[in-house]
Short mmCIF file of C-alpha atoms and ligand atoms in Angstrom, two decimals:
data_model
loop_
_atom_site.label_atom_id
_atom_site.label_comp_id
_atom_site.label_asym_id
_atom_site.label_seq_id
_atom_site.Cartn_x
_atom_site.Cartn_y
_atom_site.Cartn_z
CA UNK Q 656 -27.36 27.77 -2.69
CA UNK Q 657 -24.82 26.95 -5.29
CA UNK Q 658 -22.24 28.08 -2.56
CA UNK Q 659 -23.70 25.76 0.18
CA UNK Q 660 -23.93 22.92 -2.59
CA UNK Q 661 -20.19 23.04 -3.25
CA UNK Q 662 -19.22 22.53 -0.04
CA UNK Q 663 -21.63 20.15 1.60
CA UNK Q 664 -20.04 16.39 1.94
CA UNK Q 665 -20.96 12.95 2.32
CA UNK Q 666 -18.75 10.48 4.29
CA UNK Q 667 -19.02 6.94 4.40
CA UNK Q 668 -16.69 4.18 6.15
CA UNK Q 669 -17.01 0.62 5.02
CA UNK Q 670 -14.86 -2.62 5.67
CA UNK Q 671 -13.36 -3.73 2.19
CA UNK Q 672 -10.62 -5.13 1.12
CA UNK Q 673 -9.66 -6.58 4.31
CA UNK Q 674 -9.06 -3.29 5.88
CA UNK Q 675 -11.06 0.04 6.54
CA UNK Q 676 -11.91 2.61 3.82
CA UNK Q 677 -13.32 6.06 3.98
CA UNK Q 678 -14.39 8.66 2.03
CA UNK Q 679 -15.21 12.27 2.65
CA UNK Q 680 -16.46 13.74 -1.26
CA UNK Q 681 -18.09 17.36 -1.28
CA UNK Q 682 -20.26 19.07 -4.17
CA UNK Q 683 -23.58 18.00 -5.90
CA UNK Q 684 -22.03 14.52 -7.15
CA UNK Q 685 -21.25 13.38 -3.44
CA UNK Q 686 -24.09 10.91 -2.89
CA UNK Q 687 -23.40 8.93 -6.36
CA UNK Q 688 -19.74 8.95 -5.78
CA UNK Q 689 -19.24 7.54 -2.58
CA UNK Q 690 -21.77 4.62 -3.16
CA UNK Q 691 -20.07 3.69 -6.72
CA UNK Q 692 -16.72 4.07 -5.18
CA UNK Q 693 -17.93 1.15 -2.86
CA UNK Q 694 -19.16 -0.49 -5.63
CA UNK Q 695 -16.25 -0.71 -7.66
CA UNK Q 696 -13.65 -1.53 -4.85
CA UNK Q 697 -16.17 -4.35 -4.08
CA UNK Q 698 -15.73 -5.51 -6.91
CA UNK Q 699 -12.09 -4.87 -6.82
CA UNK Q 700 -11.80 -7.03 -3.70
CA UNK Q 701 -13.55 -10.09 -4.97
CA UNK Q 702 -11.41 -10.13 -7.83
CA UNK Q 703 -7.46 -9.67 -6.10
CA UNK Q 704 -8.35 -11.25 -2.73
CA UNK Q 705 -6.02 -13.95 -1.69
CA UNK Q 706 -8.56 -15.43 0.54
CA UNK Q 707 -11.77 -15.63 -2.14
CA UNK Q 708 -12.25 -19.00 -3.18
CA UNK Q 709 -13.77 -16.69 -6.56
CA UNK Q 710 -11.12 -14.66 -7.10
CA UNK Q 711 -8.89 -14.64 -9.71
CA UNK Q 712 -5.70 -14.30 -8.01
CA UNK Q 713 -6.44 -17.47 -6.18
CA UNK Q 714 -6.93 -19.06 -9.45
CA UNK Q 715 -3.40 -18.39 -10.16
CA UNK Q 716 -2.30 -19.46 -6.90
CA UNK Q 717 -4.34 -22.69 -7.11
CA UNK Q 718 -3.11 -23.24 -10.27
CA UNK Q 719 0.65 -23.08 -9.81
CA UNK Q 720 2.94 -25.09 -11.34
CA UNK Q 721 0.24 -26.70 -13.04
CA UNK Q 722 -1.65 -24.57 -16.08
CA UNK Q 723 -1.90 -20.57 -17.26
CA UNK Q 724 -4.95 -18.86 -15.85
CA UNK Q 725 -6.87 -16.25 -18.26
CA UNK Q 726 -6.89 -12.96 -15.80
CA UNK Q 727 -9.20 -9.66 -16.87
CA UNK Q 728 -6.96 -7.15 -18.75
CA UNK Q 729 -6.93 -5.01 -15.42
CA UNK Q 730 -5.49 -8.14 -12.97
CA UNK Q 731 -2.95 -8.69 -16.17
CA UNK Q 732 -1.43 -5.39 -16.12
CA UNK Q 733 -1.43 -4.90 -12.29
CA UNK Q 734 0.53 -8.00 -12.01
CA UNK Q 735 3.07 -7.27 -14.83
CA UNK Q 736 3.24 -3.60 -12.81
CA UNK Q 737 3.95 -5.55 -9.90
CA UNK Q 738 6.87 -7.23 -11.34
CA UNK Q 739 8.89 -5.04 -12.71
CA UNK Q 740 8.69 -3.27 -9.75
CA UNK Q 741 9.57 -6.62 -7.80
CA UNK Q 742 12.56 -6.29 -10.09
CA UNK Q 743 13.24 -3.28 -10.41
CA UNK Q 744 13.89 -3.27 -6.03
CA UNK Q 745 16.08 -6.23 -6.66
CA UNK Q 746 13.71 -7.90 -4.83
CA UNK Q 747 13.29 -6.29 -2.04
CA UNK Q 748 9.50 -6.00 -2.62
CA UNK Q 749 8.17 -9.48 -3.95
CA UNK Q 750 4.39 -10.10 -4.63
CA UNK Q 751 5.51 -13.76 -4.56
CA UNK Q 752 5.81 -13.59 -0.89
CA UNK Q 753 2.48 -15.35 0.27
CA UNK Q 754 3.99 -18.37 1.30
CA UNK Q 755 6.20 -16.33 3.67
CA UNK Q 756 2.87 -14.08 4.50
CA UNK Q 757 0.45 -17.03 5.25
CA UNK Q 758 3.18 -19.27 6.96
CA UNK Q 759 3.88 -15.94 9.52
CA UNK Q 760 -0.05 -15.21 9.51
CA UNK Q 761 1.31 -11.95 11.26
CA UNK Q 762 -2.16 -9.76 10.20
CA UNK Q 763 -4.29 -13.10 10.41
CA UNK Q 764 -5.70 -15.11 13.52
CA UNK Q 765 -2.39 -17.34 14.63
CA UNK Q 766 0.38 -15.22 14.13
CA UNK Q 767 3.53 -17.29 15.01
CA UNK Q 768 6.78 -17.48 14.62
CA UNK Q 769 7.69 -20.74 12.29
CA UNK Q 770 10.89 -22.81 12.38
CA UNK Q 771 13.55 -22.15 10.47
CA UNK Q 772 13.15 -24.82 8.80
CA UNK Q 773 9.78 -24.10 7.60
CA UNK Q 774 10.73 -20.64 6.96
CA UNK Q 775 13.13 -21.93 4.66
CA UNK Q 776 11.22 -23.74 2.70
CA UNK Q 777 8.29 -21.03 2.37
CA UNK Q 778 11.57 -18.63 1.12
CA UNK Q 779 12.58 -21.34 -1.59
CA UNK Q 780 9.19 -20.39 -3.54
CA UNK Q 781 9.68 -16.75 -3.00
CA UNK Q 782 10.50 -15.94 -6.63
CA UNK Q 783 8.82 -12.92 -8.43
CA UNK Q 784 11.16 -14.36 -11.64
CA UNK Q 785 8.26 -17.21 -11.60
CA UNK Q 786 5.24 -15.27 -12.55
CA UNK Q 787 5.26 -15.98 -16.02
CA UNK Q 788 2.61 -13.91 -18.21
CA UNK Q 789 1.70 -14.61 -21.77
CA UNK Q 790 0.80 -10.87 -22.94
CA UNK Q 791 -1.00 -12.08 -26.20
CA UNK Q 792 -3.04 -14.95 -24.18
CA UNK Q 793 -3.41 -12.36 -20.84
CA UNK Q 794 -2.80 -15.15 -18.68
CA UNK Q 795 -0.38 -15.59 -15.83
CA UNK Q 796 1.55 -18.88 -13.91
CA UNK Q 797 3.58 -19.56 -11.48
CA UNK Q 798 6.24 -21.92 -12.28
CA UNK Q 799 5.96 -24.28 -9.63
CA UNK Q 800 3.49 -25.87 -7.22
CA UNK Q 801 3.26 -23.81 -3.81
CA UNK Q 802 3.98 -20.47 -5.15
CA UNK Q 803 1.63 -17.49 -4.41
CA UNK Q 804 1.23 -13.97 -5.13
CA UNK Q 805 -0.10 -11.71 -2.18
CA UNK Q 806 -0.85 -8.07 -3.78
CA UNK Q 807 -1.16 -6.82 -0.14
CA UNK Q 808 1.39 -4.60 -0.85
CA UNK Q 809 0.57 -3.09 -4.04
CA UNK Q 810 -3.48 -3.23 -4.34
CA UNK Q 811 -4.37 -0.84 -1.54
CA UNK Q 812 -2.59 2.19 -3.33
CA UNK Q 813 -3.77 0.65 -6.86
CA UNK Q 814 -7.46 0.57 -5.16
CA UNK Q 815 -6.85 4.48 -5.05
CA UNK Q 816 -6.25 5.20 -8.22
CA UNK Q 817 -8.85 3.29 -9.19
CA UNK Q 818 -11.20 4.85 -6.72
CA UNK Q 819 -9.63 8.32 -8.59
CA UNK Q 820 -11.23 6.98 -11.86
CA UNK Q 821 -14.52 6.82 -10.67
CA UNK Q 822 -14.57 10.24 -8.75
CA UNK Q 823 -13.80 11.32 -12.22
CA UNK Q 824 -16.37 9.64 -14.05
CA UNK Q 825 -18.79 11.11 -11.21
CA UNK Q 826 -17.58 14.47 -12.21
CA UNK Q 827 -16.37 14.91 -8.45
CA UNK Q 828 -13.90 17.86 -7.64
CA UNK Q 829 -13.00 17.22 -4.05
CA UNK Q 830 -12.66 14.43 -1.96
CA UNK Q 831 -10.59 12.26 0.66
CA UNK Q 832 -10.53 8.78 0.53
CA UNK Q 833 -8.41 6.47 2.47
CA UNK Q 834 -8.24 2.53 1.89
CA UNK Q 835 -6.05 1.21 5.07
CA UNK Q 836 -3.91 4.54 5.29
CA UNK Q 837 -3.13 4.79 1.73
CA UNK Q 838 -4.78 8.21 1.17
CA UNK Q 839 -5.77 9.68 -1.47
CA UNK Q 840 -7.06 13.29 -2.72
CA UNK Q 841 -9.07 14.83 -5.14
CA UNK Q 842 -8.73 18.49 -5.89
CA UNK Q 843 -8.47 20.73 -2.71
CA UNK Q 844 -11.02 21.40 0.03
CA UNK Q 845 -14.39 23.37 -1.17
CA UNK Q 846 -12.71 26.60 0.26
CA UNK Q 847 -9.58 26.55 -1.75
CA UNK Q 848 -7.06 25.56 0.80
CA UNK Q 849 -5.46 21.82 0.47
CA UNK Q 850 -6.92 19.06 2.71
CA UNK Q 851 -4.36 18.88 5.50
CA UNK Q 852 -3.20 15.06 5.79
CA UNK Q 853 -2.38 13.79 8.49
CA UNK Q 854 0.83 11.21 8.63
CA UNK Q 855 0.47 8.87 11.56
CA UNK Q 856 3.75 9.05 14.01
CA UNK Q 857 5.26 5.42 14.08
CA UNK Q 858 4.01 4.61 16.98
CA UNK Q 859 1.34 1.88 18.00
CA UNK Q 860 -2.41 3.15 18.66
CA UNK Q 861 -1.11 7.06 18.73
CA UNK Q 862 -3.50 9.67 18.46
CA UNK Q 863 -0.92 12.43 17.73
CA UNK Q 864 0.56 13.27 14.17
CA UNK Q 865 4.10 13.47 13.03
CA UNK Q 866 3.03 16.17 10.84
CA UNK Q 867 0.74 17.20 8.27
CA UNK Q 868 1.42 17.63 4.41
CA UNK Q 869 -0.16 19.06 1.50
CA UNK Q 870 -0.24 16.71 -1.54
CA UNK Q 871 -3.50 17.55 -3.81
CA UNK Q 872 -3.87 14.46 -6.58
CA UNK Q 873 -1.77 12.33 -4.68
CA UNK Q 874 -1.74 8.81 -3.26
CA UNK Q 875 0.14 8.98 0.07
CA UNK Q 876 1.15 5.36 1.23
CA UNK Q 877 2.94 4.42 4.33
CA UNK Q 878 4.58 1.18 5.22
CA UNK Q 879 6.02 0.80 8.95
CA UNK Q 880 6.75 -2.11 11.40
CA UNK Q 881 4.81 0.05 14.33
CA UNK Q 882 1.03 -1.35 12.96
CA UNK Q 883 0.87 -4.56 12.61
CA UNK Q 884 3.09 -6.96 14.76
CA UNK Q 885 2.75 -9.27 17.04
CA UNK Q 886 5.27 -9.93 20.27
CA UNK Q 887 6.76 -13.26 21.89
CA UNK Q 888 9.52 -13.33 24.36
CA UNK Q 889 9.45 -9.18 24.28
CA UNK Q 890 10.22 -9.20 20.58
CA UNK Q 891 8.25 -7.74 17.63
CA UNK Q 892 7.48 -9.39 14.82
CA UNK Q 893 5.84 -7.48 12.21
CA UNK Q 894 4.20 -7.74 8.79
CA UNK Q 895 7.00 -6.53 6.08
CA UNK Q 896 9.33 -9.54 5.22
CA UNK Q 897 12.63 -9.03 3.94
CA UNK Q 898 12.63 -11.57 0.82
CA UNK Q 899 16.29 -12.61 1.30
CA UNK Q 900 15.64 -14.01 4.97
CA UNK Q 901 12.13 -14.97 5.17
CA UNK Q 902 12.32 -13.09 8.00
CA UNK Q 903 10.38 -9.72 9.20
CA UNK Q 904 12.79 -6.69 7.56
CA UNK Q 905 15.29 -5.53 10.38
CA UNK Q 906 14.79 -2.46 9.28
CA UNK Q 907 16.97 1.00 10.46
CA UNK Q 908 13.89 2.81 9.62
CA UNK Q 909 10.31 3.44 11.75
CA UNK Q 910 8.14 4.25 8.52
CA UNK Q 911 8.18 5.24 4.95
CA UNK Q 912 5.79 7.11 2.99
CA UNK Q 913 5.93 7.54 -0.25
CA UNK Q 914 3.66 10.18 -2.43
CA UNK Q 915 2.93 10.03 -5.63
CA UNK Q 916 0.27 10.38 -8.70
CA UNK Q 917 0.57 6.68 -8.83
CA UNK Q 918 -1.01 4.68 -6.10
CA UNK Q 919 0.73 1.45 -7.22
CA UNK Q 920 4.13 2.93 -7.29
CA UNK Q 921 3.17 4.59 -3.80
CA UNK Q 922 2.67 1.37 -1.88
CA UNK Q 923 5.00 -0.78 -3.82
CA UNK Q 924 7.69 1.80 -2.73
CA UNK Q 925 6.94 2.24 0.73
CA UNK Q 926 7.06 -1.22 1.39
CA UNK Q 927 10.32 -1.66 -0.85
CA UNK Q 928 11.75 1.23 0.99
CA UNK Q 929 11.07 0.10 4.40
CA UNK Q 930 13.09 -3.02 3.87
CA UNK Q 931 15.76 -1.51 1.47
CA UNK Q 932 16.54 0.88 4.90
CA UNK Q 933 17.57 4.19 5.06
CA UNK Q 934 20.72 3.75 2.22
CA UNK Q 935 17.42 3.16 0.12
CA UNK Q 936 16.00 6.50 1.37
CA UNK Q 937 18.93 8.24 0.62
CA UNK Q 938 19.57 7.04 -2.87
CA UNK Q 939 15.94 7.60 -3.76
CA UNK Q 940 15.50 11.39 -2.65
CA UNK Q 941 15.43 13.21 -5.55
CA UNK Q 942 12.83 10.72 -7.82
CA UNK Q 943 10.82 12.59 -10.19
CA UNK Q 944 8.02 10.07 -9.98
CA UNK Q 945 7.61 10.10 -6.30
CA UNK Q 946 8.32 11.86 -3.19
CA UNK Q 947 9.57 10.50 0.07
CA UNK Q 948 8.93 11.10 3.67
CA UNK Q 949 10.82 8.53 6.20
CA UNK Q 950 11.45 8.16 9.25
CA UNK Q 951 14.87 6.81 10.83
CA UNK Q 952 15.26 4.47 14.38
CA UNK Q 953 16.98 7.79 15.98
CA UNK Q 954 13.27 9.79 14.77
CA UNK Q 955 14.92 12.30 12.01
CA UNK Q 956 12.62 12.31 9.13
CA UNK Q 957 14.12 12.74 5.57
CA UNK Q 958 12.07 14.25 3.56
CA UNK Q 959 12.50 15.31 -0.30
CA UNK Q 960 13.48 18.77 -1.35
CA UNK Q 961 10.23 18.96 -3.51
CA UNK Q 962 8.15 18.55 -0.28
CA UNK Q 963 9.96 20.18 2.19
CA UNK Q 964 7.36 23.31 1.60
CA UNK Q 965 4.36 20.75 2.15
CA UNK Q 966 5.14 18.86 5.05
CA UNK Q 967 4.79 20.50 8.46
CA UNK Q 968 6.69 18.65 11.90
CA UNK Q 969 4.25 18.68 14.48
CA UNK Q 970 5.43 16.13 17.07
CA UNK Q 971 8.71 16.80 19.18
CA UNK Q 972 9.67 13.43 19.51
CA UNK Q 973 10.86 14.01 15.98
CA UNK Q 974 13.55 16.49 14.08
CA UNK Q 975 13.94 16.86 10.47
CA UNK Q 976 17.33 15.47 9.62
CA UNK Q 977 19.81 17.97 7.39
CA UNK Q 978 18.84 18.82 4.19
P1 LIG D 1480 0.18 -2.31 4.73
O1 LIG D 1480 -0.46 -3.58 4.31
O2 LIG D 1480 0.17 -2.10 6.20
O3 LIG D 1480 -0.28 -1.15 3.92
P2 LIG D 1480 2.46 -2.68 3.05
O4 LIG D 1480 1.89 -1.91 1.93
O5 LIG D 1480 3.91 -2.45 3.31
O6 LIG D 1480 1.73 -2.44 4.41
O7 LIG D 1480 2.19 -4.21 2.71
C1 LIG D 1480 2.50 -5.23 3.62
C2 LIG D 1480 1.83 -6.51 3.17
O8 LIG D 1480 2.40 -6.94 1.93
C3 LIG D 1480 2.05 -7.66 4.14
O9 LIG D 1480 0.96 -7.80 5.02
C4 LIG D 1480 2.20 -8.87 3.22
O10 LIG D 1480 0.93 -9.36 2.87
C5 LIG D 1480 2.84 -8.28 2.00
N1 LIG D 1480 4.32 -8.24 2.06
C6 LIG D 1480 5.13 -8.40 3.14
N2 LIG D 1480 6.42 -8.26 2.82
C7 LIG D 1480 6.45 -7.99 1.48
C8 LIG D 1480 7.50 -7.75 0.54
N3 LIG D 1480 8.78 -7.73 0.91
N4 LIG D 1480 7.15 -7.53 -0.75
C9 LIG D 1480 5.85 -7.54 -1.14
N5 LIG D 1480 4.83 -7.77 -0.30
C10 LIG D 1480 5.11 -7.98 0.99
MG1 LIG D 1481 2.99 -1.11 0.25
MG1 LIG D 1482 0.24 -0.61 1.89
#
């Protein structure tokens, strides 16, 4: 009974956060879990969406330029997260990059692609050295009028971690949850083995795998132009800009997926990654916070040395590239 207990599971899929999430959580707790984990990223959503009139991070973008908004403790410290990391990739990723994302509208209903002109004007806003935050008030500002932060690259893997706290709190052992392909696991499977995750090849609407790894506690984020993009004329545009253009990142890589304990750091990396390029990649190998799994335009995948035992090539179009 006990046994049987451990490894029964409960799976759920629900739309949230703009995207698709989905849990799988085994043992007596599962039932509880997987409804509070929807809970709390409910309530998760309607507090970072850029599109809710209600939440807070529209406040701040409604209010730029023009006053300091009081944030929860939580929004304060993701945001502050979320710029030193802006900083700390020179840039490259910049949560101030909504006008670029909403003028684009790449993942929305009228992707186009804008004037130059227009695009440069979006890109004179795009400034993550204007979110101004007043630690003893915990409230945040952008400097001038038309700036906004989009967290879409950042609150996905945050989501996990915060999905992590509550499988805690439920007293849960082992479960898979994934929040628009940022994955994330608990423990290993019931039997003992670690869950087997699959990472997507970069390839539109493929079924197949580029391989499967083994990362127990992790949050495993990928960013990639093969997703989401839209074409004109026979050219892709897709949905990672490349702050110093206003442009989609002309990337020399397909994907990048970044693993760590830290679902922030996961996603704000793979998206800093993917438009840093492979000299990025290369420079960023041997992190001790994070591991990295990318894939080049010729299809080697660089992977780093502390993974190379995890990660398992499945899919011939691909070859590992030297060690
Ligand atoms: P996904 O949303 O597919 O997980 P990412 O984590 O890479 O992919 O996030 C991409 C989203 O982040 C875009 O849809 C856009 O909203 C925003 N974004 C685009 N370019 C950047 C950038 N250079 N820095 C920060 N956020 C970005
Ligand atoms: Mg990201
Ligand atoms: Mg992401």
């Amino acid at each position: 009974r006990w046994y049987e207990e451990r490894r029964a599971s409960s799976s759920s899929t629900n739309f949230l956060m703009n995207t698709f999430v989905s849990q799988t959580v085994y043992g007596p707790h599962r039932e509880e879990a997987v409804a509070a984990v929807v809970e709390r990223l409910r309530q998760f959503e309607s507090v970072y969406s850029l599109y809710k009139d209600s939440s807070q991070v529209e406040a701040i973008n409604r209010n730029a330029g023009v006053a300091p908004v009081e944030v929860d403790a939580e929004v304060f410290t993701l945001i502050a997260r979320a710029k030193a990391l802006s900083e700390e990739s020179g840039g490259a990723f910049d949560i101030t990059v909504a006008p670029l994302s909403l003028l684009w509208d790449i993942t929305g209903k009228n992707p186009r692609v804008p004037a130059q002109g227009e695009i440069d004007q979006a890109l004179a806003l795009v400034d993550y050295r204007d979110i101004l935050l007043d630690e003893e008030r915990g409230t945040v500002m952008l400097r001038r009028p038309g700036q906004k932060l989009d967290l879409g690259a950042i609150a996905k893997g945050y989501a996990c971690a915060v999905a992590g706290q509550v499988y805690r709190q439920q007293g849960v052992e082992s479960a898979v949850l994934s929040i628009g392909g940022n994955v994330y696991t608990v423990g290993h499977q019931p039997g003992g083995k670690p869950f087997d995750i699959g990472v997507s090849a970069p390839v539109k609407d493929r079924t197949e795998l580029l391989g499967t790894l083994h990362a127990d506690g992790m949050v495993i984020s990928t960013s990639g132009a093969y997703e989401r993009y839209f074409e004109v004329d026979g050219r892709r545009y897709h949905h990672i800009f490349d702050p110093a253009t206003g442009w989609p990142a002309q990337s020399d890589l397909l994907s990048v997926t970044v693993i760590s304990q830290d679902g922030a750091l996961a996603d704000a990396m793979s998206t800093a990654l993917f438009v840093e390029g492979l000299d990025g990649i290369k420079e960023n190998l041997d992190r001790e916070e994070f591991s990295l799994l990318a894939v080049d335009a010729t299809g080697a995948v660089y992977l780093s040395d502390n993974i190379r035992d995890d990660f398992v090539l499945t899919d011939e179009n691909y070859h590992l590239a030297d060690a």
